[in-house]
Amino acid sequence: MGGSPLRILVVGAGIAGLAVARALRLAGFRPDVTDRLPPTERTDTGLYLPGNAARAMRRLDLDGPLRPLGQVIHRQRFLDAAGAPLCEVDLDALWAGVGECRALPRAELHRVLLTGAGGAVRHGAEVSTVEPLPGGVAVGFTDGTGGEYDLVVGADGPRSAVRALAALGGPPRPAGQVVYRAVVRGGPRITDWTALLGQRAGFLVVPLGAGRLYCYADEAGSVLPADPLARLRELFGDYGGPVPEVLAALETVHVERTEEVELGRWFHGRVLLVGDAAHAVAPTLSQGAAMALEDAVVLAESLHAAGSVDAALIAYESRRRPRTRWVRDRTRDRNRTRDVPPALRDPVLRGRGGRIFGEHYRLLTGPP
């Protein structure tokens, strides 16, 4: 169906939606893209892209615009709460032949994808109805407008409106952590992805280039604190390594609960879910953006190769589900180590932690 005049609507102009729009344009389609938020209402934090995300950006022909942004990360270092070494992962070796790992502000990746998608997004367009038609979908918006499409792609995140309207699933379920995110300027000099592991809590610092650091921290639980910055300083105040300097430099912290989406199917009729709308997991493996980018590549390939939309959706889900299941299972595996007391966990990590953590990505070094 490559180059066919299919009417495609992509709902959501985040990483998943813009990546889908870019991939579809490269395959000869011209999708419409809508988003319920105004263009200025996106919280900016940092983002770490593993090697498979770089490969997907290359497949989207956007590796050139990405290359000058952020900082390439060559090594992951795991420390205990006091700052003593536990283990390391050589990222260049792990992702050899796949792509380099990079950390950058989320807004910079968003701009690259927005330009690649053609730049035309209808903002403030909230979907209110999704009704099946013979061979298509009727979509209504809260402003009273609507349209008919051959395919609707729900790329609207873990709390997807499209998922609910198309009867593909309910709200996400809590994944068991409260996470804190911030971008720090003027903090300590950090060159590696550096995580400090405590008891049911962890603190991660990643350099973004230009003197900026991405700070990500989490704790087990589901209650959001009234003062996230105060809670962060209370929780990690006795940590060692770079944490004291990072905490001193923090000004604004964004807090949220982690959420999971696990569905029996990803499409119903001509409505398909991609990215976090279909398979959100906790961000432990930093695979949210990578899975969304891969989804986009595979969806465009499936539509281009198949003889019909229906056949393409079957092929797409069959190809993507095992990979996203791997990410979900490995995420849960790693999260379960939070409940292991450091006195038991840390000797194991010092002995073979690098191999354990590297194994979590083994399947992902292969093609999506």
XYZ file of C-alpha atoms in Angstrom:
368
model
C 0.000 0.000 0.000
C 3.010 2.297 -0.133
C 2.115 5.687 -1.589
C -1.622 4.920 -1.471
C -4.092 7.701 -0.613
C -5.027 6.182 2.737
C -6.638 8.650 5.133
C -4.670 8.192 8.362
C -5.159 10.068 11.637
C -2.417 10.027 14.284
C -3.749 11.067 17.702
C -0.952 12.411 19.889
C 2.011 14.626 19.001
C 4.521 13.307 21.483
C 7.479 11.105 20.595
C 5.326 8.148 19.493
C 2.902 10.149 17.366
C 5.513 12.273 15.625
C 7.690 9.232 14.966
C 4.712 7.460 13.385
C 3.951 10.509 11.266
C 7.570 10.677 10.102
C 7.715 6.972 9.278
C 4.438 7.145 7.369
C 5.619 10.131 5.352
C 8.776 8.267 4.384
C 6.575 5.365 3.238
C 4.529 7.650 0.993
C 1.517 8.350 3.246
C 0.292 11.761 4.390
C -1.222 11.411 7.861
C -3.090 14.057 9.843
C -1.677 14.621 13.355
C -3.710 15.983 16.258
C -2.973 16.637 19.917
C -5.272 17.713 22.739
C -2.633 19.986 24.313
C -1.511 23.418 23.151
C 2.071 23.342 21.826
C 3.487 25.009 24.974
C 2.057 22.592 27.557
C 4.807 19.955 27.604
C 7.044 19.513 30.620
C 10.683 19.338 29.593
C 12.978 16.853 31.272
C 15.918 14.791 30.135
C 15.879 11.614 28.090
C 18.316 8.722 27.716
C 18.210 6.894 24.373
C 19.832 3.432 24.257
C 21.423 2.097 21.084
C 18.224 0.628 19.626
C 16.644 4.105 19.753
C 19.572 5.451 17.715
C 19.029 2.688 15.165
C 15.339 3.592 14.884
C 16.211 7.266 14.373
C 18.572 6.174 11.607
C 15.730 4.224 9.998
C 13.635 7.392 10.205
C 16.485 9.265 8.478
C 16.767 11.603 11.463
C 20.144 10.540 12.819
C 21.781 13.577 11.190
C 19.704 16.193 13.066
C 20.073 14.152 16.271
C 23.866 13.853 16.136
C 24.813 17.352 17.416
C 22.361 17.198 20.337
C 22.969 16.144 23.915
C 25.873 13.899 24.846
C 26.949 10.422 23.789
C 27.086 8.055 26.776
C 29.754 5.352 26.719
C 29.368 3.720 30.117
C 26.822 2.949 32.819
C 28.160 2.990 36.375
C 26.233 1.478 39.277
C 27.173 2.563 42.801
C 25.810 1.770 46.234
C 24.081 4.447 48.272
C 27.388 5.604 49.763
C 28.903 6.037 46.293
C 31.122 2.924 46.275
C 31.334 1.056 42.933
C 29.088 -1.945 42.286
C 29.474 -2.689 38.557
C 29.736 -1.147 35.097
C 28.275 -1.722 31.642
C 30.355 -0.912 28.538
C 27.662 0.611 26.323
C 29.875 0.814 23.238
C 30.408 -2.954 23.411
C 26.800 -3.759 24.307
C 25.349 -1.786 21.381
C 28.186 -2.337 18.882
C 26.805 -2.286 15.345
C 23.431 -1.019 16.589
C 23.852 2.617 17.592
C 25.403 4.901 20.167
C 23.650 5.787 23.397
C 22.740 9.427 23.877
C 21.233 11.658 26.566
C 19.524 14.910 25.636
C 16.653 17.178 26.676
C 13.323 15.649 25.673
C 12.312 18.913 23.983
C 15.254 18.648 21.568
C 14.220 15.169 20.408
C 10.651 16.421 20.098
C 11.761 19.270 17.820
C 13.695 16.888 15.570
C 10.654 14.607 15.246
C 8.258 17.511 14.721
C 10.335 18.817 11.830
C 10.649 15.311 10.418
C 6.889 14.814 10.619
C 6.301 17.905 8.497
C 5.549 20.302 11.347
C 1.770 20.372 10.863
C -0.048 19.410 14.078
C -3.595 20.361 14.926
C -3.281 21.340 18.589
C -6.166 21.567 21.051
C -8.025 18.814 19.165
C -9.374 16.391 21.770
C -11.005 13.221 20.459
C -14.525 12.647 21.811
C -15.830 9.742 19.707
C -14.342 6.852 17.743
C -16.950 4.911 15.767
C -16.279 1.964 13.440
C -17.395 2.230 9.831
C -17.272 -0.392 7.059
C -13.559 -0.262 6.201
C -12.859 2.834 8.280
C -13.376 4.954 11.388
C -15.461 8.060 12.126
C -13.754 10.396 14.590
C -15.384 13.261 16.437
C -13.659 16.050 18.359
C -14.837 18.035 21.361
C -15.079 21.220 19.266
C -17.797 19.612 17.134
C -15.610 18.824 14.122
C -14.946 15.334 12.826
C -13.752 13.220 9.936
C -13.609 9.740 8.431
C -10.359 7.799 8.192
C -9.091 4.490 6.877
C -6.872 4.127 9.949
C -6.645 5.836 13.343
C -3.389 5.483 15.290
C -3.683 6.168 19.012
C -0.321 7.512 20.138
C -1.724 9.435 23.083
C 0.217 7.922 25.963
C -0.533 5.626 28.897
C -3.795 7.440 29.689
C -4.927 7.102 26.083
C -8.368 8.458 25.228
C -8.323 6.482 21.986
C -7.791 3.243 23.922
C -10.885 3.870 26.031
C -13.058 5.114 23.155
C -12.146 2.116 20.984
C -12.841 -0.335 23.839
C -9.264 -1.622 23.797
C -8.676 -1.213 27.517
C -9.175 0.876 30.615
C -6.844 3.138 32.567
C -3.230 2.159 33.272
C -2.355 0.442 36.507
C 0.285 1.662 38.965
C 3.709 0.068 38.457
C 4.805 0.678 42.023
C 7.149 3.664 42.031
C 7.058 7.404 42.505
C 9.556 9.069 40.168
C 11.249 12.465 40.333
C 12.745 14.188 37.281
C 14.747 17.379 36.911
C 17.325 19.080 34.722
C 20.194 20.550 36.735
C 22.571 23.284 35.665
C 25.757 24.028 37.536
C 25.987 20.649 39.238
C 29.027 18.361 39.491
C 30.960 17.260 36.424
C 29.568 13.867 35.355
C 30.636 12.008 32.208
C 28.865 8.646 32.647
C 25.345 7.397 33.210
C 25.630 7.054 37.012
C 23.092 5.332 39.267
C 23.207 4.955 43.043
C 21.145 2.053 44.360
C 19.699 2.199 47.858
C 16.975 0.324 49.711
C 13.799 0.454 47.567
C 15.047 3.712 46.040
C 17.556 4.856 43.440
C 19.150 8.064 42.170
C 20.363 8.461 38.582
C 22.408 11.281 37.028
C 23.088 11.501 33.285
C 25.011 14.284 31.485
C 23.072 16.109 28.771
C 25.956 18.210 27.479
C 26.461 21.980 27.801
C 26.842 21.690 31.577
C 23.396 20.166 32.102
C 22.536 17.026 34.064
C 19.393 14.929 33.908
C 18.390 13.766 37.375
C 16.002 10.833 37.726
C 15.155 9.343 41.117
C 12.535 6.907 42.303
C 11.179 5.257 45.419
C 8.795 2.372 45.951
C 5.226 3.499 46.609
C 2.342 5.376 45.028
C 1.713 8.481 47.174
C 2.822 11.747 45.560
C 4.506 14.126 48.034
C 3.140 17.621 48.581
C 6.656 19.072 48.221
C 8.650 16.937 45.744
C 11.918 18.827 46.213
C 11.761 18.514 49.997
C 10.937 14.817 49.718
C 13.821 14.238 47.305
C 16.274 15.884 49.695
C 14.872 13.945 52.622
C 14.990 10.617 50.801
C 18.486 10.951 49.343
C 20.098 13.343 51.813
C 22.509 10.713 53.142
C 23.563 9.353 49.720
C 27.158 9.807 48.629
C 28.873 10.196 45.261
C 27.568 13.129 43.191
C 24.164 13.198 44.922
C 24.843 15.962 47.519
C 26.009 18.410 44.830
C 23.071 17.530 42.564
C 20.575 18.012 45.392
C 22.115 21.384 46.214
C 21.714 22.518 42.597
C 18.106 21.364 42.180
C 15.463 24.034 41.711
C 12.389 22.435 40.125
C 11.348 18.796 40.344
C 8.571 17.020 38.448
C 6.962 14.045 40.183
C 4.612 11.319 38.983
C 3.664 7.685 39.510
C 4.947 4.976 37.179
C 2.224 3.213 35.204
C 1.839 0.039 33.160
C -0.421 -0.784 30.219
C -0.888 -4.444 29.326
C -3.559 -5.260 26.738
C -5.006 -8.383 25.163
C -4.949 -6.690 21.752
C -3.623 -3.480 20.279
C -6.176 -2.852 17.548
C -9.911 -3.031 17.066
C -11.165 -2.653 13.534
C -9.152 0.163 11.996
C -8.017 1.677 15.332
C -4.462 0.839 16.448
C -2.517 1.759 19.577
C 1.244 2.418 19.564
C 3.858 3.432 22.127
C 2.805 3.894 25.723
C -0.868 3.762 24.744
C -0.328 0.067 23.942
C 2.498 -1.126 26.177
C 3.670 1.418 28.775
C 6.047 0.137 31.457
C 8.063 1.734 34.246
C 11.080 3.608 32.820
C 13.639 1.332 34.506
C 15.270 0.206 31.231
C 14.884 3.597 29.483
C 12.990 1.906 26.666
C 9.822 4.036 26.439
C 11.045 6.316 23.656
C 12.988 3.495 21.981
C 9.906 1.245 21.796
C 7.830 4.122 20.393
C 10.429 4.847 17.706
C 10.628 1.166 16.782
C 6.818 0.952 16.682
C 6.786 3.747 14.122
C 9.344 2.053 11.879
C 7.580 -1.320 11.978
C 4.097 0.144 11.433
C 5.206 1.982 8.302
C 6.950 -1.135 7.005
C 3.855 -3.240 7.676
C 1.533 -0.822 5.883
C 3.909 -0.525 2.958
C 4.279 -4.279 2.528
C 0.739 -5.526 3.208
C -2.080 -5.752 0.727
C -4.639 -4.257 3.118
C -4.836 -2.229 6.321
C -6.243 -5.209 8.198
C -3.364 -7.464 7.137
C -0.873 -4.745 8.052
C -2.250 -4.393 11.583
C -2.059 -8.144 12.166
C 1.525 -8.232 10.885
C 2.476 -5.209 12.986
C 1.176 -6.564 16.274
C 2.602 -10.031 15.630
C 6.028 -8.514 15.093
C 6.023 -6.017 17.950
C 4.327 -7.853 20.797
C 7.180 -10.308 21.651
C 9.679 -7.444 21.825
C 7.567 -5.214 24.052
C 6.771 -8.225 26.247
C 10.524 -8.770 26.683
C 10.921 -5.155 27.819
C 8.008 -5.494 30.255
C 9.349 -8.746 31.736
C 12.927 -7.475 32.073
C 11.614 -4.243 33.637
C 9.707 -6.226 36.233
C 12.767 -8.406 36.857
C 14.947 -5.404 37.560
C 12.298 -3.697 39.671
C 12.031 -6.779 41.872
C 15.643 -6.290 42.913
C 14.483 -3.162 44.778
C 13.057 -5.386 47.479
C 16.340 -7.253 48.003
C 18.273 -5.817 50.966
C 21.510 -4.118 49.855
C 23.512 -6.465 52.092
C 22.387 -9.348 49.856
C 22.093 -7.521 46.539
C 25.334 -5.549 46.431
C 27.784 -8.511 46.608
C 25.943 -10.127 43.686
C 26.152 -6.931 41.646
C 29.853 -6.527 42.433
C 30.444 -10.046 41.153
C 28.314 -10.149 38.018
C 26.110 -7.050 37.868
C 27.514 -5.892 34.532
C 26.550 -9.198 32.893
C 23.120 -9.177 34.555
C 22.259 -5.647 33.447
C 23.673 -6.157 29.966
C 21.552 -9.282 29.521
C 18.413 -7.201 29.963
C 19.063 -5.694 26.519
C 20.188 -8.816 24.657
C 17.045 -9.229 22.541
C 16.959 -5.516 21.764
C 20.305 -5.530 19.987
C 18.600 -7.501 17.223
C 16.301 -5.868 14.621
C 12.884 -4.614 15.770
